CSV table of C-alpha atoms in Angstrom, one decimal:
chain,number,residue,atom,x,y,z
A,1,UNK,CA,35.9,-7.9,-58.5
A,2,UNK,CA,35.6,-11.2,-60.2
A,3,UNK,CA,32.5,-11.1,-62.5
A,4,UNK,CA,32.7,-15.0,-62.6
A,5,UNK,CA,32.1,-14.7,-58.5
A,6,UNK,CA,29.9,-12.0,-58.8
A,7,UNK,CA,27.6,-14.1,-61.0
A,8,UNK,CA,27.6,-17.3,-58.7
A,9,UNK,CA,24.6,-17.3,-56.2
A,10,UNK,CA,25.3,-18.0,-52.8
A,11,UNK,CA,24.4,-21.7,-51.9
A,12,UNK,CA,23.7,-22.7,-48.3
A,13,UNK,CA,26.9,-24.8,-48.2
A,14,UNK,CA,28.8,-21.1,-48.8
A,15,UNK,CA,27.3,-18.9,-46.2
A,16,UNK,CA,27.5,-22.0,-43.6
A,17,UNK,CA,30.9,-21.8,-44.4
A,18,UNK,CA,31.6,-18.0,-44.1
A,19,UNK,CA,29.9,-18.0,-41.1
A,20,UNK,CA,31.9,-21.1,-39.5
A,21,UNK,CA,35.3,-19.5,-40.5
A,22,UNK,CA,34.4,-16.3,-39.5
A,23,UNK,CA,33.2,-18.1,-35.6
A,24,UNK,CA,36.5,-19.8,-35.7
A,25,UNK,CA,38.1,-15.7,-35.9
A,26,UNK,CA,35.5,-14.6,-33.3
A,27,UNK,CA,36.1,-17.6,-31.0
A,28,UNK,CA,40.3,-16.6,-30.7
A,29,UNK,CA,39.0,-13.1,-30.8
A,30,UNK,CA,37.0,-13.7,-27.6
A,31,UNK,CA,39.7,-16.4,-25.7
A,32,UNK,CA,42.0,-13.2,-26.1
A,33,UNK,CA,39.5,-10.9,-24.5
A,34,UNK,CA,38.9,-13.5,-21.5
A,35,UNK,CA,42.6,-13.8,-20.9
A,36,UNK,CA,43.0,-9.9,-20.0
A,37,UNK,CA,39.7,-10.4,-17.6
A,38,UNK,CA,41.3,-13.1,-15.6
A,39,UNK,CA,43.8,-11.5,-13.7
A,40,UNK,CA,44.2,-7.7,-12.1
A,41,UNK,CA,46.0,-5.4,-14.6
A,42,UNK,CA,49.0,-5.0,-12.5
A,43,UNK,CA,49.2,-9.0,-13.7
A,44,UNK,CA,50.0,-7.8,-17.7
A,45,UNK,CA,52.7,-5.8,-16.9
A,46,UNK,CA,54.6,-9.3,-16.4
A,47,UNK,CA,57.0,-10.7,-19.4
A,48,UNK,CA,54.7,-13.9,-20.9
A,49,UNK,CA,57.9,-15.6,-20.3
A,50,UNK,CA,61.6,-14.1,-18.9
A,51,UNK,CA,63.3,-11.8,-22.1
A,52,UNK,CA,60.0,-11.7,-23.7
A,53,UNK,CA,57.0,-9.7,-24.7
A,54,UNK,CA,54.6,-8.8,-21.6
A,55,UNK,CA,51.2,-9.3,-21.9
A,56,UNK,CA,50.2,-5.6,-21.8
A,57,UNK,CA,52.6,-5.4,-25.1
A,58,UNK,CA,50.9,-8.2,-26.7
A,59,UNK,CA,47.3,-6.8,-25.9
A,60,UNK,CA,48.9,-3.7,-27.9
A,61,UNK,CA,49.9,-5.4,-30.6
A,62,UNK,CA,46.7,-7.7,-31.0
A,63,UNK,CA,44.7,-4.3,-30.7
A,64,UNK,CA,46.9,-2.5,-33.5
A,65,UNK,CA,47.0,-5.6,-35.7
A,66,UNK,CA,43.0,-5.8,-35.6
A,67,UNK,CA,42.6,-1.8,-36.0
A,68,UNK,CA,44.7,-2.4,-39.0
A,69,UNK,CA,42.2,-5.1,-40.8
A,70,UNK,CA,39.7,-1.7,-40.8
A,71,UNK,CA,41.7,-0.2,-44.0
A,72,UNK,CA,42.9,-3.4,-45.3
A,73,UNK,CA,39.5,-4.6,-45.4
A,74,UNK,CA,38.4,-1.1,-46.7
A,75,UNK,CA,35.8,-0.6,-44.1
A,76,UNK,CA,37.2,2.8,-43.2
A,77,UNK,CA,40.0,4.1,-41.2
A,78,UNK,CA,41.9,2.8,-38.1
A,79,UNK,CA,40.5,4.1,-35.3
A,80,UNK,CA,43.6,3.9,-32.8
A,81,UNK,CA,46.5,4.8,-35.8
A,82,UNK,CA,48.6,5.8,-32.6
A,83,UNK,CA,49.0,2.1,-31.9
A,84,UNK,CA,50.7,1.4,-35.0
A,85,UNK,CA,54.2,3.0,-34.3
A,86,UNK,CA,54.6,1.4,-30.7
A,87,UNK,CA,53.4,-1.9,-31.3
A,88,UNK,CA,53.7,-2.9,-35.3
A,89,UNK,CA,56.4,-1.0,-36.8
A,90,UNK,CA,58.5,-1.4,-33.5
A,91,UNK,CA,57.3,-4.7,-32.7
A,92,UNK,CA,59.6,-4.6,-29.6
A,93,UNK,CA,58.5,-4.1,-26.0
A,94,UNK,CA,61.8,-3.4,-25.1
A,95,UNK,CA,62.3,-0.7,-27.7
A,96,UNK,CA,59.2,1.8,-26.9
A,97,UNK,CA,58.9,4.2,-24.0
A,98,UNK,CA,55.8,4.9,-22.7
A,99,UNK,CA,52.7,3.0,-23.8
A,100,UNK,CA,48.9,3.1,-23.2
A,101,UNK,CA,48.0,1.4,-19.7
A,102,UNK,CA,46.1,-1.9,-19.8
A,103,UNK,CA,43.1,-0.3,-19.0
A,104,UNK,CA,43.0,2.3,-21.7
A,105,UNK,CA,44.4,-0.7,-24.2
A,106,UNK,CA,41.7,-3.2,-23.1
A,107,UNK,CA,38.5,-0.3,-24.0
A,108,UNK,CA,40.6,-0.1,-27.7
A,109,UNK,CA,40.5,-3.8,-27.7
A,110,UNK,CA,37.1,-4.2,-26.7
A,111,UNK,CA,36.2,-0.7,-29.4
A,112,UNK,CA,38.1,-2.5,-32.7
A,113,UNK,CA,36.5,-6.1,-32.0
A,114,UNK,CA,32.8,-4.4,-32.0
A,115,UNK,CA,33.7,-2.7,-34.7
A,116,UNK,CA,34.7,-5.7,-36.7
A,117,UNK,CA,32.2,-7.8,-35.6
A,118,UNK,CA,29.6,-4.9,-37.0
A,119,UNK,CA,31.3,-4.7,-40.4
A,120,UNK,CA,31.4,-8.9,-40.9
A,121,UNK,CA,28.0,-9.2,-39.8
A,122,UNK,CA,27.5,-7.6,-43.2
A,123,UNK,CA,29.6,-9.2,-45.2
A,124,UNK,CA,28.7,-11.9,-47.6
A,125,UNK,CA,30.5,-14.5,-49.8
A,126,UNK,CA,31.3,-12.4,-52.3
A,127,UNK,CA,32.8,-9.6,-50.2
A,128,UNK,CA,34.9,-11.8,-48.2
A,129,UNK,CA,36.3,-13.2,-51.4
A,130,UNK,CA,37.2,-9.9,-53.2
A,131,UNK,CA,40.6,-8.6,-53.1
A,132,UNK,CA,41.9,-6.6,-49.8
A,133,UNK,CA,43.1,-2.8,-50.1
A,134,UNK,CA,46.8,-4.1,-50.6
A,135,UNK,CA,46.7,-5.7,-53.8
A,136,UNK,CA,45.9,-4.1,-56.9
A,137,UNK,CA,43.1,-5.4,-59.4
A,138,UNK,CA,45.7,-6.3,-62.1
A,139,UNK,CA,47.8,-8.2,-59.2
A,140,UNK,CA,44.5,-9.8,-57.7
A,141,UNK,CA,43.2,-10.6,-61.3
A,142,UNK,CA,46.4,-13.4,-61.2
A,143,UNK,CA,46.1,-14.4,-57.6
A,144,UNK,CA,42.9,-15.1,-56.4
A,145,UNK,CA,43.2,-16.0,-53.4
A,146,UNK,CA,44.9,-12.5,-52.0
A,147,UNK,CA,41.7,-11.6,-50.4
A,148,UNK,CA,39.8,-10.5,-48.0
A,149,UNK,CA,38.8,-13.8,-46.8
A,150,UNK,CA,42.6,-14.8,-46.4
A,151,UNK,CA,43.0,-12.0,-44.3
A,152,UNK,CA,40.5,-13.2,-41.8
A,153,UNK,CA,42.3,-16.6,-41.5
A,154,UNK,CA,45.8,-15.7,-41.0
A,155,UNK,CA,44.4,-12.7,-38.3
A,156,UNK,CA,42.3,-15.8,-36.9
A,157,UNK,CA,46.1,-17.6,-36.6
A,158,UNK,CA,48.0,-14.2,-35.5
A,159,UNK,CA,45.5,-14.6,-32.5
A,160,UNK,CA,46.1,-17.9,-31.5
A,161,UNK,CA,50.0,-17.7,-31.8
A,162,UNK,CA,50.7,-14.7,-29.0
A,163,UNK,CA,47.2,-16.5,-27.4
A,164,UNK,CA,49.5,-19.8,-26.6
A,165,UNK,CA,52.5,-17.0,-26.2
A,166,UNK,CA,49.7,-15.2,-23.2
A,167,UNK,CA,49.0,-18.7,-21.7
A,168,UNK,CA,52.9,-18.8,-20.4
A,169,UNK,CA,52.1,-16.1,-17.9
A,170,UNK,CA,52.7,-16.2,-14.6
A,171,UNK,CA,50.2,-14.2,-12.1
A,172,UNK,CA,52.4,-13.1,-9.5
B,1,UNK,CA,24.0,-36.1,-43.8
B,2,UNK,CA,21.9,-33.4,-44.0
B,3,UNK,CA,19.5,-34.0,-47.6
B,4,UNK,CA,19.7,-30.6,-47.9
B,5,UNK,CA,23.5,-30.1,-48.4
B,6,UNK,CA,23.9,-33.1,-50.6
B,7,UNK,CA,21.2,-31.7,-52.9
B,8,UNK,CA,22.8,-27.9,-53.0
B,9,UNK,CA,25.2,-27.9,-55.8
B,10,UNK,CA,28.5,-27.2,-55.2
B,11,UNK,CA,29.4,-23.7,-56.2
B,12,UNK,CA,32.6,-22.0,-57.3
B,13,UNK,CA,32.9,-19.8,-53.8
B,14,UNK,CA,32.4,-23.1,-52.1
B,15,UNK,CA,35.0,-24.6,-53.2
B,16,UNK,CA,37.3,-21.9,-53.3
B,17,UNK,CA,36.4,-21.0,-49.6
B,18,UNK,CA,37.1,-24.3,-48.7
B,19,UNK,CA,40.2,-24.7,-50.4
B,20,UNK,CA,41.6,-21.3,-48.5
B,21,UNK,CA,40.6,-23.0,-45.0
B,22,UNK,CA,42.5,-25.9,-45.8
B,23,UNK,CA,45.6,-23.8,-46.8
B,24,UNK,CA,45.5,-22.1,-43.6
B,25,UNK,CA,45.9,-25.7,-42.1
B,26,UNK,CA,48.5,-26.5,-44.3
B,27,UNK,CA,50.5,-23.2,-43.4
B,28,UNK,CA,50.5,-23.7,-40.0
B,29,UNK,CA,51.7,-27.3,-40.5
B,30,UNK,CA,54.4,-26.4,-42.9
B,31,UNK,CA,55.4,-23.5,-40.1
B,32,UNK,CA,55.7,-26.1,-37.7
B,33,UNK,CA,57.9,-28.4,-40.2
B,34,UNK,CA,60.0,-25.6,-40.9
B,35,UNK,CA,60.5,-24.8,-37.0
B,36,UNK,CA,61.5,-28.4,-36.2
B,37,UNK,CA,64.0,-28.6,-39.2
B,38,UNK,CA,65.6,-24.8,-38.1
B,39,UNK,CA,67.6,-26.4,-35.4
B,40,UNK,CA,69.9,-29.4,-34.5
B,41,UNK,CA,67.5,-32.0,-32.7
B,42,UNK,CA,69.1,-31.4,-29.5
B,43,UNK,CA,67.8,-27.9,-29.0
B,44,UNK,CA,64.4,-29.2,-29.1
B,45,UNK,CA,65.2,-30.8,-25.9
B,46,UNK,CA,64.9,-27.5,-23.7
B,47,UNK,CA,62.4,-26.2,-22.4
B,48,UNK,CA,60.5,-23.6,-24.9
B,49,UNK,CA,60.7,-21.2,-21.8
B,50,UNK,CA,61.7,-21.8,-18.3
B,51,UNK,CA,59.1,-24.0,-16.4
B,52,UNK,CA,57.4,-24.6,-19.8
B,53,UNK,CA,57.0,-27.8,-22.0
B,54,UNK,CA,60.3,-29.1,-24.0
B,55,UNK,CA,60.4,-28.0,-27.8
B,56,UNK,CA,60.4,-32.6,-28.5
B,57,UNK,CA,57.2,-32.4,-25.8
B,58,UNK,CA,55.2,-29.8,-27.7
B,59,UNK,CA,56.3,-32.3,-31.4
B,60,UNK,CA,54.9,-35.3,-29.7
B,61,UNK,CA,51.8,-33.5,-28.6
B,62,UNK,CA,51.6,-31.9,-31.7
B,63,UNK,CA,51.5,-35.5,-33.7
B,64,UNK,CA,49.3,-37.4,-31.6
B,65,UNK,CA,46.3,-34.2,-32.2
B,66,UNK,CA,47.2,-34.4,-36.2
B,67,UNK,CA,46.8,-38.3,-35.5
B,68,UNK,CA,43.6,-38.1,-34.2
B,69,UNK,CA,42.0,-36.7,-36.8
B,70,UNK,CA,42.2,-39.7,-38.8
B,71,UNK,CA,39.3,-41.6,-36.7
B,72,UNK,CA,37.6,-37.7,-35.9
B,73,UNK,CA,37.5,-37.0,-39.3
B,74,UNK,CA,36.2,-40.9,-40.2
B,75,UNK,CA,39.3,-41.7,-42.7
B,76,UNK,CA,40.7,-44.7,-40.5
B,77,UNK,CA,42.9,-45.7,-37.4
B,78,UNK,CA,45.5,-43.8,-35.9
B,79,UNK,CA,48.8,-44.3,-37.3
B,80,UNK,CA,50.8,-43.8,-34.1
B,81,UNK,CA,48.1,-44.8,-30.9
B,82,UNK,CA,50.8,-45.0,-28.6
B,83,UNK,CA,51.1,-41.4,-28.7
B,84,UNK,CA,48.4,-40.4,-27.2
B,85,UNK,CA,49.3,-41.6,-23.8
B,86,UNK,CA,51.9,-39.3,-23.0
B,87,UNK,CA,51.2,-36.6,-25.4
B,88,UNK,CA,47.3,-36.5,-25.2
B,89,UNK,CA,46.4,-38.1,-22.0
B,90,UNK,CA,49.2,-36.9,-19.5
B,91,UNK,CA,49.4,-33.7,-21.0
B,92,UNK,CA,52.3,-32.9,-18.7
B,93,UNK,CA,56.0,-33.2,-20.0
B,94,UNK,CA,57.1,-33.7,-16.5
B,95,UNK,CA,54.7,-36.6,-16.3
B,96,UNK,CA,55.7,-38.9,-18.9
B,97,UNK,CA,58.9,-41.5,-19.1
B,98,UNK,CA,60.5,-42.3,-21.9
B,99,UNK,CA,59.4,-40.6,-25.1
B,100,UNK,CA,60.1,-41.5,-28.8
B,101,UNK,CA,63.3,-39.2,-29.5
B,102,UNK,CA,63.2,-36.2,-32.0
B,103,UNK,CA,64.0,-37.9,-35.0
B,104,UNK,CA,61.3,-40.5,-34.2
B,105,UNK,CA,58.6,-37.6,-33.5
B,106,UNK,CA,59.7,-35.9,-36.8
B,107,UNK,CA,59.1,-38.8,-39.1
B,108,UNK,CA,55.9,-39.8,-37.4
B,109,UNK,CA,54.7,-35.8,-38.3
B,110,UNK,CA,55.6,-35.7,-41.6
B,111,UNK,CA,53.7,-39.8,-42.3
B,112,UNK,CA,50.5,-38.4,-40.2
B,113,UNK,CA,49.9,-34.9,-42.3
B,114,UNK,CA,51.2,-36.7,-45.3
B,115,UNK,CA,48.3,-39.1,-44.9
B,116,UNK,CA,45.7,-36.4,-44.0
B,117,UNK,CA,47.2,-34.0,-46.7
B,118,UNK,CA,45.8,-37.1,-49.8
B,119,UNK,CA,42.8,-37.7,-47.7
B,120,UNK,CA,41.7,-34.1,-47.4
B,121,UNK,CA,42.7,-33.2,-51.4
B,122,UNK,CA,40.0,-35.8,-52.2
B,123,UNK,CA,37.1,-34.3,-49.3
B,124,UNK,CA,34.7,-32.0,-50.9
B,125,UNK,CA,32.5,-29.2,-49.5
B,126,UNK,CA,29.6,-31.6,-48.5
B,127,UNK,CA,32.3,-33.8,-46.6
B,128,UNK,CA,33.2,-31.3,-44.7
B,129,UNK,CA,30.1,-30.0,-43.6
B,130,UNK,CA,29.2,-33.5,-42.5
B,131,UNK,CA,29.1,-34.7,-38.6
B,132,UNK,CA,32.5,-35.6,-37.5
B,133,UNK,CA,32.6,-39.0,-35.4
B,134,UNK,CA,32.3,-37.5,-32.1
B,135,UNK,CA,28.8,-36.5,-32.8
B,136,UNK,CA,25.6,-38.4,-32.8
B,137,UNK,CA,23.1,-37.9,-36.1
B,138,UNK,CA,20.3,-36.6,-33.8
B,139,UNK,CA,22.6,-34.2,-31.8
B,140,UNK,CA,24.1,-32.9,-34.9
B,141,UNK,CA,20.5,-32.5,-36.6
B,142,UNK,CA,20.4,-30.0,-34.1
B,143,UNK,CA,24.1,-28.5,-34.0
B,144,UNK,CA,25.1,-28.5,-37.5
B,145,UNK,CA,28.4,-27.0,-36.6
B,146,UNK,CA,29.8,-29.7,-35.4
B,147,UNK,CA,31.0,-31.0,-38.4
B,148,UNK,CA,34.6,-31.5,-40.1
B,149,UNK,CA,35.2,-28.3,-40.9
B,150,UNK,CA,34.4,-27.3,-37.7
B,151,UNK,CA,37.2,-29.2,-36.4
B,152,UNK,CA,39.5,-28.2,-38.7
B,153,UNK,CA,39.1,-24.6,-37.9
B,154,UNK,CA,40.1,-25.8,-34.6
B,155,UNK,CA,43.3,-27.9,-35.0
B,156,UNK,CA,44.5,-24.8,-37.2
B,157,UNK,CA,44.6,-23.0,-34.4
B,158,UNK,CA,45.7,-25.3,-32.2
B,159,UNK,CA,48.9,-25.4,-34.3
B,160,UNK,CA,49.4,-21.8,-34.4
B,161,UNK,CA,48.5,-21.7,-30.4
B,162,UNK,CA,51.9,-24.4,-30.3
B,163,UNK,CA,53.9,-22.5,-32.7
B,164,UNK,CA,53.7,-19.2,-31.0
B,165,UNK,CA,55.2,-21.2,-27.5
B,166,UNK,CA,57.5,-22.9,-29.9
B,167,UNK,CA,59.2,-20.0,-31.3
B,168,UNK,CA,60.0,-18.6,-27.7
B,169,UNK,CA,62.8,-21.3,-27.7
B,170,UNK,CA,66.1,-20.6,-27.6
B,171,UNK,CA,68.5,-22.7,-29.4
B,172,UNK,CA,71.1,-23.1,-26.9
């Protein structure tokens, strides 16, 4: 941790801020989470477009993506680490066999986000602008800006690219 | 302007936080750059999937949003105003005649984030947390969020939400 940052107090203009970045993750968070209640479940099982993803495959991998801020954030350990083989390291639909159905995926989707919410309730300046789990204090100590608070925005992005990706689907 | 911001000093994490929101915007601008200079500008005439908006539709849309922040954001006139009939108000690619062609659409992104890339490096914290011109000073005493940042937040996702459809076309 930065001692300089560690020093400075909080001023309103800092946790407004926080809390507006963090809305802007929570507002993607919950578009996502609307977009798997609109249809019937049978409707994910589609390709978002034809030769790509379908939307149960992208719930996966938004799912395992967010479990994964748990440890990177260092606020404890995935809770789903099964998602992670099918659905980050393959990172191809067409590539894994069987995979959990929508129903099961949306209660992990809907388990991680409450989660997360819970531990950024929490948070404060200062934690959201200390170094994440991947980068060492040396490394961090010449980069600033590889923290936790970086994190948040490009996860905040990762949602509303396969979000615009979702939007392509067709029910039928 | 709220008194109360003006008179809060600045701090370090302020301006640190601020500066990381506005590199998230300027990531997701440069992605889009670097997706409309992978390809000869012909390929950005299909369709980014079958059915779907055309790579040149989704540029022109793209530009007119980045546009209008220059009067949302109170830092002038639109550069380009007659963009945002057919990329704003139609909304629809089949709807539109003629559009500028790619080359056209290219240099009119690059003058437009140019131009909000000098007036942003010179907008501080409390300029950001100030109404944006959409918003009346008795509604926003009330909803403080809806201030620049706010929208900023917003068009960075609106980007990414593009970019995600974008990099579902194929170059042939």
């Amino acid at each position: 941790m930065n001692n300089q940052l560690i020093d400075e107090p909080a001023s309103v203009f800092t946790e407004q801020i926080i809390k507006q970045v963090l809305q802007s993750w929570i507002s993607q968070n919950r578009a996502v989470t609307s977009f798997f209640n609109k249809y019937s479940d049978d409707a994910y099982l589609n390709e978002v477009a034809p030769g790509r993803n379908r939307a149960i495959y992208l719930l996966g991998h938004l799912t395992a993506t967010n479990d994964a801020l748990l440890p990177l954030l260092g606020l404890g350990e995935k809770l789903f680490p099964e998602l992670e083989a099918p659905f980050i390291i393959n990172a191809d639909d067409k590539a894994v066999g069987d995979i959990p159905s929508v129903t099961e995926l949306k209660q992990c989707w809907e388990v991680i986000n409450t989660t997360l919410t819970a531990h950024f309730s929490k948070m404060r300046a200062h934690d959201w602008l200390d170094r994440h789990t991947k980068v060492s204090a040396a490394d961090f100590a010449n980069e600033p800006l590889r923290n936790k608070l970086n994190v948040l925005l490009g996860r905040t992005n990762h949602q509303s690219y396969h979000l615009g990706q979702l939007n392509f689907l067709k029910e039928k």
